[in-house]
């Protein structure tokens, strides 16, 4: 099993202390967490993309380029790239450049994105968001694979024998499809034979398990080999401590502060108590053995081979968060790596693509 640390770069007051860090300090924290993730042996580090308050993750390529310069081994993920809001040509240019700068360590997780404010910012409607996502992905993947692309697009100017530079480093880049609640993203992933990453954060396990079953059915429908299928899953929070009592005591102020915030702003409350949150959500809060058992319980329904954890302290102290991640890597990850297989593809950077005819001509 592979493990990712991810951040959506939420920028709001600390749920426990109420302190709001300066924007500069919040970005510095993201970079520090990326370095910590590599130091502790995580397999990937992911940065989200959102274009509305309270997120400051509107430029994941810029953040990940800085992370690429600071790290050497860890794979870099987007979580997620909101292709429904982007011009696929510009998205390709940015990510192909990042892939070169990181020497082939880039994976993409794409999705339509959430939030009315960012839809309004980009003048995208709920009715056309899925069509935009599918069209943008089709154009994006063709540009990555073909030297010249023609496409009769609806949501951007058509392309006629378009050449887009730079040509890619990885051929092709691996693209996961982020899925939260809809079958559209699941079907798109299955159609192209791409891996799926279930959000698995807001609700109990059942709706996510149902979508993953649908993904497997559609994968078979499109004629792909079941041995090539790969699934990742998120987690709603993490705090690993030597005992369950210590874990609960440390996380309780975080949960109660978040619960109060959800009620204040009118967000739906799914889990009324910390005990219910620990039992029925995907949060990994408890002793090492409790966390191991919970991941296994989810794996029985998901069959996932990659798992993402929160890179941010999110209300815990920096020391508590680091101790938790260290304990996860020393006492939890080795067991899960042994018990659960890796995704069915190479994780290390691949060799760069050979120069294309166009590149040789322009050289």
Coordinates of C-alpha atoms in Angstrom, one line a residue:
X1 CA 0.0 0.0 0.0
X2 CA 1.1 3.5 -0.8
X3 CA 0.6 6.6 1.5
X4 CA 0.1 10.2 0.5
X5 CA 0.0 13.3 2.7
X6 CA -2.2 16.0 1.1
X7 CA -3.3 19.5 1.8
X8 CA -6.1 21.7 0.4
X9 CA -4.3 24.7 1.9
X10 CA -7.3 25.8 4.0
X11 CA -6.6 29.3 5.4
X12 CA -8.9 30.0 8.3
X13 CA -8.2 30.5 12.1
X14 CA -6.9 27.5 13.9
X15 CA -10.0 25.6 15.2
X16 CA -8.7 25.4 18.7
X17 CA -6.6 28.5 19.3
X18 CA -8.5 30.9 16.9
X19 CA -5.2 32.2 15.6
X20 CA -5.1 33.0 11.8
X21 CA -1.6 32.7 10.4
X22 CA -0.4 35.2 7.8
X23 CA -0.8 33.9 4.3
X24 CA 3.0 33.8 3.8
X25 CA 3.4 31.6 7.0
X26 CA 0.6 29.3 5.8
X27 CA 2.4 28.7 2.5
X28 CA 5.7 28.1 4.4
X29 CA 3.9 25.5 6.5
X30 CA 2.8 23.7 3.4
X31 CA 6.4 23.5 2.3
X32 CA 7.6 22.3 5.7
X33 CA 4.9 19.6 5.7
X34 CA 6.1 18.4 2.3
X35 CA 9.6 18.1 3.5
X36 CA 8.4 16.3 6.6
X37 CA 6.4 13.9 4.4
X38 CA 9.5 13.0 2.4
X39 CA 11.6 12.7 5.6
X40 CA 9.1 10.3 7.2
X41 CA 8.9 8.1 4.1
X42 CA 5.5 9.0 2.6
X43 CA 5.1 8.0 -1.0
X44 CA 3.4 11.1 -2.2
X45 CA 2.5 14.7 -1.4
X46 CA -0.6 16.3 -2.8
X47 CA -1.9 19.9 -3.1
X48 CA -5.5 20.7 -3.8
X49 CA -7.0 23.2 -6.1
X50 CA -9.8 25.5 -5.0
X51 CA -10.7 29.1 -6.1
X52 CA -12.7 30.3 -3.2
X53 CA -12.5 31.2 0.5
X54 CA -11.1 29.8 2.8
X55 CA -8.7 28.0 0.4
X56 CA -5.5 29.5 -0.9
X57 CA -4.7 26.6 -3.2
X58 CA -5.6 28.4 -6.4
X59 CA -2.1 27.7 -8.0
X60 CA -1.2 24.1 -7.3
X61 CA 1.4 24.0 -10.1
X62 CA 3.3 26.9 -8.5
X63 CA 3.3 25.3 -5.1
X64 CA 4.2 21.8 -6.4
X65 CA 7.0 23.3 -8.4
X66 CA 8.5 24.7 -5.2
X67 CA 8.0 21.4 -3.5
X68 CA 9.7 19.7 -6.4
X69 CA 12.7 21.9 -6.0
X70 CA 13.0 21.1 -2.3
X71 CA 12.5 17.3 -2.5
X72 CA 14.1 14.5 -4.4
X73 CA 12.0 11.3 -4.0
X74 CA 8.4 11.9 -3.1
X75 CA 5.8 11.8 -5.9
X76 CA 3.8 15.0 -6.4
X77 CA 0.0 14.9 -6.6
X78 CA -2.8 17.3 -7.4
X79 CA -5.8 16.8 -5.2
X80 CA -7.7 17.7 -7.3
X81 CA -7.1 19.5 -10.6
X82 CA -10.4 21.1 -11.4
X83 CA -10.4 20.6 -15.2
X84 CA -14.0 21.8 -15.5
X85 CA -12.8 25.3 -14.7
X86 CA -9.6 25.3 -16.7
X87 CA -8.5 25.6 -20.3
X88 CA -7.0 22.2 -21.0
X89 CA -4.3 23.7 -23.2
X90 CA -3.0 25.9 -20.4
X91 CA -3.4 23.1 -17.9
X92 CA -1.3 20.9 -20.1
X93 CA 1.4 23.5 -20.5
X94 CA 1.6 24.0 -16.7
X95 CA 1.6 20.4 -15.8
X96 CA 4.0 19.2 -18.6
X97 CA 6.4 21.9 -17.3
X98 CA 6.0 20.8 -13.7
X99 CA 6.6 17.2 -14.8
X100 CA 9.9 18.1 -16.4
X101 CA 11.0 20.2 -13.4
X102 CA 10.2 17.3 -11.0
X103 CA 11.9 14.7 -13.3
X104 CA 8.8 12.7 -13.8
X105 CA 7.4 12.6 -10.3
X106 CA 4.0 14.0 -11.1
X107 CA 0.6 12.3 -10.8
X108 CA -2.7 14.1 -11.4
X109 CA -5.9 13.6 -9.6
X110 CA -8.6 15.4 -11.6
X111 CA -12.2 16.3 -10.8
X112 CA -15.0 18.8 -11.6
X113 CA -14.5 20.6 -8.3
X114 CA -17.0 21.8 -5.8
X115 CA -18.3 25.2 -4.7
X116 CA -20.6 27.8 -6.1
X117 CA -18.2 30.7 -5.7
X118 CA -15.5 29.2 -8.0
X119 CA -18.1 28.2 -10.6
X120 CA -19.3 31.8 -10.6
X121 CA -15.7 33.1 -10.8
X122 CA -15.1 31.0 -14.0
X123 CA -18.7 31.4 -15.3
X124 CA -19.4 27.6 -15.2
X125 CA -22.9 26.4 -14.5
X126 CA -23.8 23.3 -12.6
X127 CA -25.5 22.0 -15.7
X128 CA -22.4 22.1 -17.9
X129 CA -19.7 21.3 -15.3
X130 CA -19.6 17.6 -16.0
X131 CA -19.5 18.2 -19.8
X132 CA -16.7 20.7 -19.3
X133 CA -14.7 18.2 -17.2
X134 CA -15.1 15.4 -19.7
X135 CA -14.2 17.6 -22.7
X136 CA -11.2 19.2 -20.9
X137 CA -9.9 15.8 -20.0
X138 CA -10.3 14.4 -23.5
X139 CA -8.3 17.4 -24.9
X140 CA -5.7 17.3 -22.1
X141 CA -4.9 13.6 -22.5
X142 CA -4.7 13.9 -26.3
X143 CA -2.3 16.8 -26.1
X144 CA -0.2 14.7 -23.7
X145 CA -0.1 11.8 -26.1
X146 CA -0.1 13.4 -29.6
X147 CA 2.3 15.9 -31.3
X148 CA -0.6 17.6 -33.1
X149 CA -4.2 17.8 -32.0
X150 CA -7.4 18.7 -33.7
X151 CA -10.6 19.0 -31.6
X152 CA -14.0 20.4 -32.3
X153 CA -14.4 21.7 -28.7
X154 CA -17.5 23.3 -27.2
X155 CA -16.0 25.2 -24.3
X156 CA -12.9 26.6 -25.8
X157 CA -11.8 27.6 -29.3
X158 CA -11.4 24.6 -31.6
X159 CA -8.0 23.1 -32.2
X160 CA -6.6 22.4 -35.7
X161 CA -3.3 20.6 -35.9
X162 CA -2.3 22.4 -32.7
X163 CA 1.2 21.9 -31.3
X164 CA 1.5 22.5 -27.6
X165 CA 4.9 22.9 -25.8
X166 CA 6.8 21.6 -24.0
X167 CA 6.4 18.0 -25.0
X168 CA 6.0 15.7 -22.0
X169 CA 8.6 14.1 -19.8
X170 CA 6.4 11.1 -18.7
X171 CA 4.6 9.4 -21.6
X172 CA 2.0 9.6 -20.5
X173 CA 1.4 11.1 -17.1
X174 CA -0.7 9.0 -14.7
X175 CA -4.2 10.5 -14.1
X176 CA -6.4 9.5 -11.2
X177 CA -10.1 10.6 -11.1
X178 CA -11.3 12.1 -7.9
X179 CA -14.7 10.9 -6.9
X180 CA -16.9 12.1 -4.1
X181 CA -20.6 11.4 -4.7
X182 CA -21.3 11.2 -8.5
X183 CA -21.2 8.4 -11.0
X184 CA -20.0 10.7 -13.8
X185 CA -16.4 10.8 -12.5
X186 CA -16.4 7.1 -11.9
X187 CA -17.6 6.3 -15.4
X188 CA -15.0 8.7 -17.0
X189 CA -12.2 6.9 -15.1
X190 CA -13.5 3.5 -16.1
X191 CA -13.9 4.5 -19.7
X192 CA -10.3 5.5 -20.1
X193 CA -8.9 2.8 -17.9
X194 CA -7.6 5.3 -15.3
X195 CA -7.3 4.8 -11.5
X196 CA -9.9 6.2 -9.1
X197 CA -9.4 8.1 -5.9
X198 CA -12.4 8.2 -3.6
X199 CA -12.7 11.3 -1.5
X200 CA -14.1 9.2 1.4
X201 CA -14.2 12.1 3.8
X202 CA -17.6 13.6 4.5
X203 CA -19.9 10.5 5.0
X204 CA -19.8 7.0 6.4
X205 CA -18.4 4.3 4.2
X206 CA -21.6 3.2 2.3
X207 CA -21.9 5.8 -0.4
X208 CA -18.2 5.6 -1.2
X209 CA -18.3 1.8 -1.3
X210 CA -21.3 1.9 -3.7
X211 CA -19.4 4.2 -6.1
X212 CA -16.4 2.0 -6.0
X213 CA -18.5 -1.0 -6.9
X214 CA -20.0 0.9 -9.8
X215 CA -16.4 1.8 -10.9
X216 CA -15.5 -1.9 -10.9
X217 CA -18.6 -2.7 -12.9
X218 CA -17.9 0.0 -15.5
X219 CA -14.3 -1.0 -15.7
X220 CA -15.4 -4.5 -16.7
X221 CA -18.0 -3.0 -19.1
X222 CA -15.3 -1.1 -21.0
X223 CA -13.3 -4.3 -21.3
X224 CA -10.3 -3.5 -19.1
X225 CA -8.2 -6.1 -17.3
X226 CA -9.3 -6.3 -13.7
X227 CA -5.6 -6.8 -12.7
X228 CA -4.9 -3.2 -13.9
X229 CA -7.5 -1.6 -11.7
X230 CA -6.3 0.8 -8.9
X231 CA -8.2 2.6 -6.2
X232 CA -7.1 5.2 -3.7
X233 CA -9.1 6.5 -0.7
X234 CA -9.0 9.5 1.5
X235 CA -9.3 9.8 5.3
X236 CA -11.3 12.4 7.3
X237 CA -8.5 13.1 9.8
X238 CA -5.6 11.5 11.6
X239 CA -4.1 11.3 15.1
X240 CA -2.2 8.2 16.1
X241 CA -1.1 7.9 19.7
X242 CA 0.3 5.1 21.9
X243 CA -3.2 4.5 23.3
X244 CA -6.7 5.2 22.2
X245 CA -7.3 7.3 25.3
X246 CA -4.4 9.6 24.4
X247 CA -5.6 9.9 20.8
X248 CA -9.2 10.8 21.8
X249 CA -8.0 13.3 24.5
X250 CA -5.8 15.1 22.0
X251 CA -8.3 15.1 19.2
X252 CA -11.4 16.0 21.2
X253 CA -10.8 19.8 21.2
X254 CA -10.2 19.7 17.4
X255 CA -13.5 17.8 16.8
X256 CA -15.5 20.0 19.1
X257 CA -14.2 23.2 17.6
X258 CA -14.9 21.9 14.0
X259 CA -18.4 20.9 15.1
X260 CA -19.1 24.3 16.5
X261 CA -17.8 25.9 13.2
X262 CA -20.1 23.7 11.1
X263 CA -23.1 24.6 13.1
X264 CA -22.2 28.3 13.0
X265 CA -21.9 28.5 9.2
X266 CA -24.8 26.1 8.6
X267 CA -22.8 23.2 7.2
X268 CA -24.5 19.7 7.6
X269 CA -23.4 17.8 10.7
X270 CA -23.0 14.1 9.9
X271 CA -21.2 13.0 13.1
X272 CA -22.6 14.5 16.4
X273 CA -19.9 13.1 18.7
X274 CA -16.2 12.4 18.6
X275 CA -16.9 8.7 19.4
X276 CA -19.3 8.5 16.4
X277 CA -16.8 10.3 14.2
X278 CA -14.1 7.8 15.2
X279 CA -16.3 4.8 14.7
X280 CA -18.2 5.6 11.5
X281 CA -16.1 8.1 9.6
X282 CA -12.9 7.4 7.7
X283 CA -10.8 9.3 10.4
X284 CA -7.8 7.4 11.7
X285 CA -7.8 8.3 15.3
X286 CA -6.6 5.8 17.9
X287 CA -3.8 3.5 18.8
X288 CA -1.6 2.0 16.0
X289 CA -3.6 -1.3 16.1
X290 CA -6.9 0.5 16.0
X291 CA -5.8 2.4 12.9
X292 CA -4.5 -0.8 11.2
X293 CA -7.8 -2.5 11.9
X294 CA -9.8 0.4 10.5
X295 CA -7.8 0.6 7.3
X296 CA -8.4 -3.2 6.9
X297 CA -12.1 -2.7 7.4
X298 CA -12.3 -0.1 4.7
X299 CA -10.1 -2.2 2.4
X300 CA -12.5 -5.1 2.6
X301 CA -15.1 -2.9 0.9
X302 CA -12.9 -0.7 -1.3
X303 CA -10.0 -2.9 -2.2
X304 CA -7.9 0.3 -2.3
X305 CA -4.1 0.2 -2.6
X306 CA -3.4 3.9 -1.9
X307 CA -4.4 6.1 1.1
X308 CA -4.2 9.8 1.7
X309 CA -3.7 11.4 5.1
X310 CA -3.9 15.1 6.1
X311 CA -0.6 16.8 5.9
X312 CA -1.8 19.7 8.1
X313 CA -1.9 19.8 11.9
X314 CA -5.5 21.1 11.6
X315 CA -5.9 22.1 15.3
X316 CA -3.3 19.8 16.8
X317 CA 0.0 21.3 17.9
X318 CA 2.9 20.8 15.5
X319 CA 4.5 18.4 18.0
X320 CA 1.3 16.3 18.3
X321 CA 1.0 16.2 14.6
X322 CA 4.6 15.2 13.9
X323 CA 4.5 12.6 16.7
X324 CA 1.3 11.2 15.1
X325 CA 2.8 10.9 11.6
X326 CA 6.0 9.4 13.0
X327 CA 4.1 6.8 14.9
X328 CA 2.0 6.1 11.8
X329 CA 5.1 5.5 9.7
X330 CA 6.9 3.4 12.3
X331 CA 4.0 1.3 13.6
X332 CA 1.1 1.4 11.1
X333 CA 2.5 1.8 7.6
X334 CA 4.9 -1.2 7.7
X335 CA 2.0 -3.5 8.7
X336 CA -0.3 -2.1 6.0
X337 CA 2.5 -2.2 3.4
X338 CA 2.9 -5.9 4.1
X339 CA -0.8 -6.8 4.3
X340 CA -2.1 -4.7 1.3
X341 CA -0.6 -4.7 -2.1
X342 CA 0.7 -1.7 -4.0
X343 CA -1.1 -0.3 -7.0
X344 CA -0.4 -2.4 -10.2
X345 CA 2.0 0.1 -11.8
X346 CA 5.5 1.5 -11.2
X347 CA 5.7 4.2 -8.6
X348 CA 9.2 5.4 -9.4
X349 CA 9.8 8.0 -12.1
X350 CA 9.8 6.6 -15.6
X351 CA 12.4 7.4 -18.2
X352 CA 11.7 10.6 -20.2
X353 CA 9.9 10.3 -23.5
X354 CA 12.1 10.1 -26.5
X355 CA 12.2 13.3 -28.6
X356 CA 9.4 13.6 -31.1
X357 CA 9.9 14.4 -34.7
X358 CA 8.7 18.0 -34.1
X359 CA 11.3 18.4 -31.3
X360 CA 14.1 17.1 -33.5
X361 CA 13.1 19.5 -36.3
X362 CA 13.1 22.4 -33.8
X363 CA 16.3 21.4 -32.1

